[in-house]
CSV table of C-alpha atoms in Angstrom, one decimal:
chain,number,residue,atom,x,y,z
Y,1,PRO,CA,10.9,14.9,-16.9
Y,2,PHE,CA,14.4,14.4,-15.6
Y,3,ILE,CA,17.6,13.5,-17.5
Y,4,ARG,CA,20.2,11.7,-15.4
Y,5,GLY,CA,23.7,13.1,-15.9
Y,6,VAL,CA,26.8,11.0,-16.1
Y,7,SER,CA,28.6,10.8,-12.7
Y,8,ALA,CA,31.2,8.6,-11.0
Y,9,ALA,CA,30.0,6.2,-8.3
Y,10,GLY,CA,29.2,8.0,-5.0
Y,11,GLU,CA,29.2,11.4,-6.6
Y,12,ALA,CA,26.2,13.7,-7.3
Y,13,ALA,CA,24.6,13.5,-10.7
Y,14,ILE,CA,23.0,16.3,-12.7
Y,15,PHE,CA,19.3,16.2,-12.9
Y,16,THR,CA,17.5,18.5,-15.3
Y,17,TRP,CA,13.8,19.6,-15.2
Y,18,GLU,CA,12.3,20.8,-18.5
Y,19,GLY,CA,9.1,22.8,-18.6
Y,20,ASN,CA,7.6,26.3,-19.1
Y,21,ALA,CA,7.6,29.5,-17.2
Y,22,LEU,CA,5.7,32.6,-18.3
Y,23,GLY,CA,5.6,31.2,-21.8
Y,24,ALA,CA,9.4,30.5,-22.1
Y,25,GLN,CA,11.0,27.1,-22.5
Y,26,SER,CA,12.7,26.5,-19.1
Y,27,THR,CA,15.1,24.2,-17.4
Y,28,ILE,CA,16.5,23.7,-13.9
Y,29,SER,CA,19.8,21.7,-13.7
Y,30,LEU,CA,21.0,20.7,-10.3
Y,31,ALA,CA,23.5,18.4,-8.7
Y,32,HIS,CA,22.0,15.8,-6.3
Y,33,TYR,CA,22.8,12.3,-5.0
Y,34,THR,CA,19.3,10.8,-5.6
Y,35,ARG,CA,16.5,11.1,-8.1
Y,36,GLU,CA,14.0,11.3,-5.2
Y,37,GLY,CA,15.8,14.2,-3.6
Y,38,ALA,CA,16.2,16.0,-6.9
Y,39,GLU,CA,12.5,15.6,-7.7
Y,40,ARG,CA,11.4,16.8,-4.2
Y,41,ILE,CA,13.4,20.0,-4.6
Y,42,VAL,CA,12.4,20.6,-8.2
Y,43,ASN,CA,8.7,20.2,-7.2
Y,44,LEU,CA,9.2,23.0,-4.7
Y,45,ALA,CA,10.7,25.1,-7.5
Y,46,VAL,CA,7.8,24.3,-9.9
Y,47,ASP,CA,5.3,25.2,-7.2
Y,48,GLU,CA,7.0,28.6,-6.8
Y,49,ILE,CA,7.0,29.2,-10.6
Y,50,ARG,CA,3.2,28.4,-10.8
Y,51,ARG,CA,2.6,30.7,-7.8
Y,52,LEU,CA,4.4,33.6,-9.4
Y,53,GLU,CA,2.7,33.0,-12.8
Y,54,GLN,CA,-0.6,33.5,-11.0
Y,55,ILE,CA,0.7,37.0,-10.1
Y,56,PHE,CA,2.6,38.1,-13.3
Y,57,SER,CA,1.1,36.2,-16.3
Y,58,LEU,CA,-0.8,38.0,-19.0
Y,59,GLN,CA,-2.0,34.6,-20.2
Y,60,ILE,CA,-3.8,33.7,-17.0
Y,61,SER,CA,-7.2,35.5,-17.0
Y,62,ASP,CA,-7.4,35.8,-13.2
Y,63,SER,CA,-3.8,36.6,-12.4
Y,64,GLU,CA,-3.1,39.7,-10.4
Y,65,LEU,CA,-1.7,41.4,-13.6
Y,66,SER,CA,-4.7,40.5,-15.7
Y,67,THR,CA,-7.0,41.7,-13.0
Y,68,LEU,CA,-5.1,45.0,-12.7
Y,69,ASN,CA,-5.2,45.5,-16.5
Y,70,ARG,CA,-8.9,44.7,-16.7
Y,71,ASP,CA,-10.0,46.8,-13.7
Y,72,GLY,CA,-7.3,49.5,-13.6
Y,73,ARG,CA,-7.0,48.6,-9.9
Y,74,LEU,CA,-5.8,45.7,-7.8
Y,75,THR,CA,-6.9,45.5,-4.1
Y,76,ARG,CA,-4.4,44.0,-1.6
Y,77,PRO,CA,-1.6,43.2,-4.1
Y,78,SER,CA,0.8,40.4,-3.2
Y,79,HIS,CA,4.2,41.2,-1.7
Y,80,ASP,CA,5.8,40.0,-4.9
Y,81,MET,CA,3.7,42.3,-7.1
Y,82,LEU,CA,4.6,45.3,-4.9
Y,83,VAL,CA,8.3,44.4,-4.9
Y,84,LEU,CA,8.4,43.9,-8.7
Y,85,LEU,CA,6.5,47.2,-9.5
Y,86,THR,CA,8.9,49.1,-7.2
Y,87,GLU,CA,11.9,47.5,-9.0
Y,88,ALA,CA,10.3,48.3,-12.4
Y,89,LYS,CA,9.8,52.0,-11.5
Y,90,ARG,CA,13.4,52.1,-10.2
Y,91,TYR,CA,14.7,50.9,-13.6
Y,92,SER,CA,12.4,53.2,-15.4
Y,93,LYS,CA,13.8,56.2,-13.5
Y,94,MET,CA,17.4,55.0,-13.9
Y,95,SER,CA,16.9,54.6,-17.7
Y,96,GLU,CA,15.0,57.8,-18.0
Y,97,GLY,CA,12.0,56.0,-19.4
Y,98,ALA,CA,13.6,53.6,-21.8
Y,99,PHE,CA,12.3,50.8,-19.6
Y,100,ASP,CA,8.6,51.2,-18.9
Y,101,VAL,CA,6.1,48.4,-18.0
Y,102,THR,CA,3.1,50.5,-19.2
Y,103,VAL,CA,3.9,49.8,-22.9
Y,104,GLN,CA,1.2,47.1,-23.2
Y,105,PRO,CA,-1.3,49.5,-25.0
Y,106,LEU,CA,1.4,49.9,-27.7
Y,107,TRP,CA,1.7,46.1,-28.1
Y,108,THR,CA,-2.1,46.0,-28.5
Y,109,LEU,CA,-2.1,48.8,-31.1
Y,110,TYR,CA,0.6,47.2,-33.3
Y,111,ARG,CA,-0.8,43.7,-33.0
Y,112,GLU,CA,-4.3,44.9,-34.0
Y,113,HIS,CA,-2.9,47.0,-36.8
Y,114,PHE,CA,-1.1,44.1,-38.5
Y,115,LEU,CA,-3.9,41.7,-37.8
Y,116,SER,CA,-6.2,44.0,-39.8
Y,117,ASN,CA,-3.5,44.8,-42.4
Y,118,PRO,CA,-1.3,41.7,-42.7
Y,119,ASP,CA,0.3,42.9,-45.9
Y,120,SER,CA,1.0,46.5,-44.7
Y,121,LYS,CA,4.6,47.7,-44.9
Y,122,ASP,CA,3.8,50.5,-42.5
Y,123,GLY,CA,2.9,50.5,-38.8
Y,124,PRO,CA,0.0,52.4,-37.2
Y,125,SER,CA,-0.5,56.1,-38.0
Y,126,ARG,CA,1.4,58.7,-36.0
Y,127,ALA,CA,-1.9,60.0,-34.7
Y,128,ASP,CA,-2.8,56.5,-33.3
Y,129,ILE,CA,0.6,56.1,-31.8
Y,130,ASP,CA,0.4,59.6,-30.1
Y,131,GLU,CA,-3.0,58.8,-28.8
Y,132,THR,CA,-1.8,55.5,-27.4
Y,133,LEU,CA,1.3,57.1,-25.8
Y,134,ARG,CA,-1.1,59.0,-23.5
Y,135,LEU,CA,-1.5,55.7,-21.7
Y,136,VAL,CA,2.3,55.0,-21.4
Y,137,ASN,CA,3.9,56.5,-18.4
Y,138,TYR,CA,5.4,54.5,-15.5
Y,139,ARG,CA,4.8,57.5,-13.1
Y,140,ARG,CA,1.1,56.9,-13.4
Y,141,ILE,CA,1.3,53.6,-11.5
Y,142,GLU,CA,0.3,54.0,-7.8
Y,143,ALA,CA,1.3,51.1,-5.7
Y,144,ASN,CA,1.0,50.5,-2.0
Y,145,PRO,CA,0.1,47.5,0.3
Y,146,LEU,CA,-3.6,48.4,0.1
Y,147,PHE,CA,-4.0,48.7,-3.7
Y,148,VAL,CA,-2.3,49.2,-7.1
Y,149,ARG,CA,-4.0,51.7,-9.3
Y,150,LEU,CA,-3.4,52.8,-13.0
Y,151,ASP,CA,-4.5,56.4,-13.0
Y,152,ARG,CA,-5.8,56.6,-16.6
Y,153,ASP,CA,-8.5,54.5,-18.2
Y,154,GLY,CA,-7.0,52.1,-20.8
Y,155,MET,CA,-3.6,51.9,-19.2
Y,156,GLN,CA,-2.2,48.3,-19.1
Y,157,LEU,CA,1.0,46.8,-17.9
Y,158,THR,CA,3.3,44.0,-19.2
Y,159,LEU,CA,5.9,42.7,-16.9
Y,160,ASN,CA,7.6,40.6,-19.6
Y,161,GLY,CA,10.7,42.7,-19.5
Y,162,ILE,CA,11.4,42.0,-15.8
Y,163,ALA,CA,9.2,39.2,-14.4
Y,164,GLN,CA,11.2,36.3,-16.0
Y,165,GLY,CA,14.3,37.6,-14.3
Y,166,TYR,CA,12.4,38.1,-11.0
Y,167,ILE,CA,11.0,34.5,-11.1
Y,168,THR,CA,14.5,33.2,-11.9
Y,169,ASP,CA,15.8,35.0,-8.8
Y,170,LYS,CA,13.0,33.8,-6.6
Y,171,VAL,CA,13.5,30.1,-7.6
Y,172,SER,CA,17.3,30.4,-7.3
Y,173,ASP,CA,16.9,31.9,-3.8
Y,174,LEU,CA,14.5,29.1,-2.9
Y,175,LEU,CA,16.9,26.4,-4.0
Y,176,ARG,CA,19.8,28.1,-2.1
Y,177,LYS,CA,17.6,28.2,1.0
Y,178,ASN,CA,17.1,24.5,0.6
Y,179,GLY,CA,20.8,23.9,0.8
Y,180,LEU,CA,21.6,23.5,-2.9
Y,181,SER,CA,24.7,24.6,-4.7
Y,182,ASN,CA,25.8,23.8,-8.3
Y,183,VAL,CA,22.5,24.9,-9.9
Y,184,LEU,CA,21.7,26.5,-13.2
Y,185,VAL,CA,18.2,28.0,-13.4
Y,186,SER,CA,17.0,29.1,-16.8
Y,187,LEU,CA,13.4,30.4,-16.8
Y,188,GLY,CA,13.6,32.8,-19.8
Y,189,GLU,CA,16.6,34.3,-18.1
Y,190,THR,CA,19.5,32.3,-16.6
Y,191,ARG,CA,21.2,32.3,-13.2
Y,192,ALA,CA,23.9,30.1,-11.8
Y,193,LEU,CA,24.3,29.2,-8.1
Y,194,ASP,CA,28.0,28.5,-7.7
Y,195,GLY,CA,29.7,26.5,-10.5
Y,196,HIS,CA,29.2,23.3,-12.4
Y,197,PRO,CA,29.6,20.2,-10.2
Y,198,GLU,CA,32.7,19.3,-12.2
Y,199,GLY,CA,34.5,22.3,-10.6
Y,200,ARG,CA,34.2,24.7,-13.6
Y,201,PRO,CA,31.8,27.5,-14.4
Y,202,TRP,CA,28.5,26.8,-16.0
Y,203,LEU,CA,28.6,27.3,-19.8
Y,204,VAL,CA,25.7,29.3,-21.2
Y,205,ALA,CA,25.2,29.9,-25.0
Y,206,LEU,CA,24.1,33.3,-26.2
Y,207,ALA,CA,22.2,33.3,-29.5
Y,208,ASP,CA,23.5,35.3,-32.4
Y,209,PRO,CA,21.0,38.2,-32.8
Y,210,MET,CA,21.7,38.4,-36.5
Y,211,ASN,CA,20.6,34.7,-36.8
Y,212,SER,CA,19.1,33.2,-33.6
Y,213,ASP,CA,19.7,29.6,-34.9
Y,214,PHE,CA,23.4,30.2,-34.2
Y,215,THR,CA,25.4,30.9,-31.1
Y,216,ALA,CA,27.3,34.2,-30.8
Y,217,HIS,CA,29.0,33.5,-27.5
Y,218,ASN,CA,29.5,30.8,-24.9
Y,219,ILE,CA,29.9,32.6,-21.5
Y,220,ASN,CA,31.0,31.2,-18.2
Y,221,LEU,CA,28.7,31.8,-15.3
Y,222,THR,CA,29.4,31.3,-11.6
Y,223,ASN,CA,27.1,33.0,-9.1
Y,224,MET,CA,25.9,35.4,-11.8
Y,225,ALA,CA,22.9,35.8,-14.1
Y,226,VAL,CA,22.5,36.6,-17.8
Y,227,ALA,CA,19.5,38.0,-19.7
Y,228,THR,CA,19.1,38.7,-23.4
Y,229,SER,CA,16.7,41.0,-25.3
Y,230,GLY,CA,16.1,40.8,-29.1
Y,231,GLY,CA,13.4,42.2,-31.3
Y,232,TYR,CA,13.3,38.8,-33.1
Y,233,GLY,CA,11.4,37.4,-30.1
Y,234,THR,CA,8.0,38.8,-31.3
Y,235,GLU,CA,7.6,40.4,-34.7
Y,236,PHE,CA,4.3,42.0,-35.8
Y,237,ASP,CA,4.9,42.2,-39.5
Y,238,ARG,CA,6.4,39.8,-42.1
Y,239,THR,CA,9.6,41.8,-42.6
Y,240,GLY,CA,10.4,42.0,-38.9
Y,241,ARG,CA,10.7,45.8,-39.0
Y,242,TYR,CA,8.1,46.2,-36.3
Y,243,HIS,CA,8.7,44.2,-33.1
Y,244,HIS,CA,7.7,44.2,-29.5
Y,245,LEU,CA,10.7,46.1,-28.0
Y,246,PHE,CA,9.3,49.6,-28.1
Y,247,ASP,CA,11.0,52.9,-27.3
Y,248,PRO,CA,8.3,54.0,-24.8
Y,249,ARG,CA,9.2,57.6,-25.4
Y,250,VAL,CA,8.3,57.6,-29.1
Y,251,GLY,CA,6.0,54.6,-29.4
Y,252,GLU,CA,7.9,52.8,-32.1
Y,253,SER,CA,10.0,49.7,-32.3
Y,254,ALA,CA,13.6,50.4,-31.2
Y,255,TRP,CA,16.4,50.0,-33.7
Y,256,ASN,CA,19.6,51.1,-32.0
Y,257,HIS,CA,20.4,47.5,-31.4
Y,258,VAL,CA,19.3,44.0,-32.6
Y,259,GLY,CA,20.5,42.2,-29.5
Y,260,VAL,CA,21.6,42.9,-26.0
Y,261,SER,CA,22.8,40.5,-23.3
Y,262,VAL,CA,23.5,41.7,-19.7
Y,263,ILE,CA,25.5,39.8,-17.1
Y,264,ALA,CA,24.7,40.9,-13.5
Y,265,PRO,CA,24.6,39.4,-10.0
Y,266,ARG,CA,20.8,39.0,-10.2
Y,267,ALA,CA,18.5,38.0,-13.0
Y,268,THR,CA,16.0,40.8,-12.3
Y,269,THR,CA,18.7,43.4,-12.9
Y,270,ALA,CA,20.0,41.7,-16.0
Y,271,ASP,CA,16.4,41.4,-17.4
Y,272,ALA,CA,15.4,45.0,-16.9
Y,273,LEU,CA,18.7,46.4,-18.1
Y,274,SER,CA,18.8,44.3,-21.2
Y,275,THR,CA,15.4,45.7,-22.1
Y,276,ALA,CA,16.4,49.3,-21.4
Y,277,LEU,CA,19.8,49.0,-23.2
Y,278,TYR,CA,18.1,47.6,-26.3
Y,279,VAL,CA,16.2,50.8,-26.6
Y,280,LEU,CA,18.9,53.3,-25.9
Y,281,PRO,CA,21.5,54.7,-28.4
Y,282,PRO,CA,25.2,53.7,-27.5
Y,283,ASP,CA,26.1,56.9,-25.6
Y,284,ASP,CA,23.0,56.6,-23.4
Y,285,ALA,CA,23.5,52.9,-23.0
Y,286,GLU,CA,27.0,53.6,-21.7
Y,287,ASN,CA,25.6,56.1,-19.1
Y,288,LEU,CA,23.0,53.6,-18.0
Y,289,VAL,CA,25.6,50.8,-17.5
Y,290,ARG,CA,27.7,53.2,-15.5
Y,291,ARG,CA,24.7,54.2,-13.3
Y,292,ALA,CA,23.7,50.5,-12.8
Y,293,GLY,CA,27.2,49.4,-11.8
Y,294,ALA,CA,28.5,45.8,-11.4
Y,295,VAL,CA,27.2,44.7,-14.8
Y,296,THR,CA,28.6,43.7,-18.2
Y,297,ALA,CA,26.6,44.3,-21.4
Y,298,ILE,CA,27.2,42.8,-24.8
Y,299,LEU,CA,25.4,44.9,-27.5
Y,300,THR,CA,24.9,44.3,-31.2
Y,301,LYS,CA,24.1,47.1,-33.6
Y,302,PRO,CA,21.8,46.5,-36.7
Y,303,ASP,CA,24.9,46.2,-39.0
Y,304,GLY,CA,26.2,43.4,-36.8
Y,305,THR,CA,28.9,45.4,-35.0
Y,306,GLU,CA,29.3,44.3,-31.4
Y,307,TYR,CA,30.6,46.2,-28.5
Y,308,THR,CA,30.8,45.6,-24.7
Y,309,LEU,CA,30.1,47.9,-21.8
Y,310,GLN,CA,31.3,47.3,-18.3
Y,311,ALA,CA,30.9,48.9,-14.9
């Protein structure tokens, strides 16, 4: 589905593709002179999205990630899987474990607890959390061109805190390679190639973490990416006290922030850092931004106080 933008005669129009990537509502907006040309390039992008979903999706039963989680081992992993796991481990180390792709067993523990006890006001027992935490440790991922191995039975990965950013970058790079400029790619995270065809930056709305029906900020993007993390994305209980953004070090939903947006040159960076910063207390968040460099983070505390970190 394309939406033709308004343009003067002889000028490029904006075409927008709308679809889905890794379960997120997605759009690609690009400037082109013809519908046929726009469709050809968007089809290349959609093929790339589907190829990467076959690697990183938890919803596809025979994806590389699903195979790794089921078997604890993946033979001859794709180049993309190796690159992303290497990046994930780098951000885990940089954040001192606040970002950790091995948290999937915690997600399963909380989901099953609240499915069995839908009216419960409390999460899983401390003993169950501690038992599950034995499976959470990014250092236990062994990855090389021959195989990826999880070195403890029951370990599982989720790449949801970084893969959307990675797919956004891969699609953006593909479009750039095909000669496109003036593109906005939004596949769960958002990246702008150059500015808007009207000669201004792309305008991107950031949801208000206190009420995601409203916009907190409209930011200008030119050759930059933005990613947002918020516990409101997946809530396990009816009150929203227990959500999917865990502090991997303690096994509980993180509550130092209610929303974090990161602006960075690449969407992979913005995605991983927004996840890690959500977990960290303000002082540690400041240290991480300093270590990462070349990023801006907008963080909202549970009382609605907002602050910005920059490096």
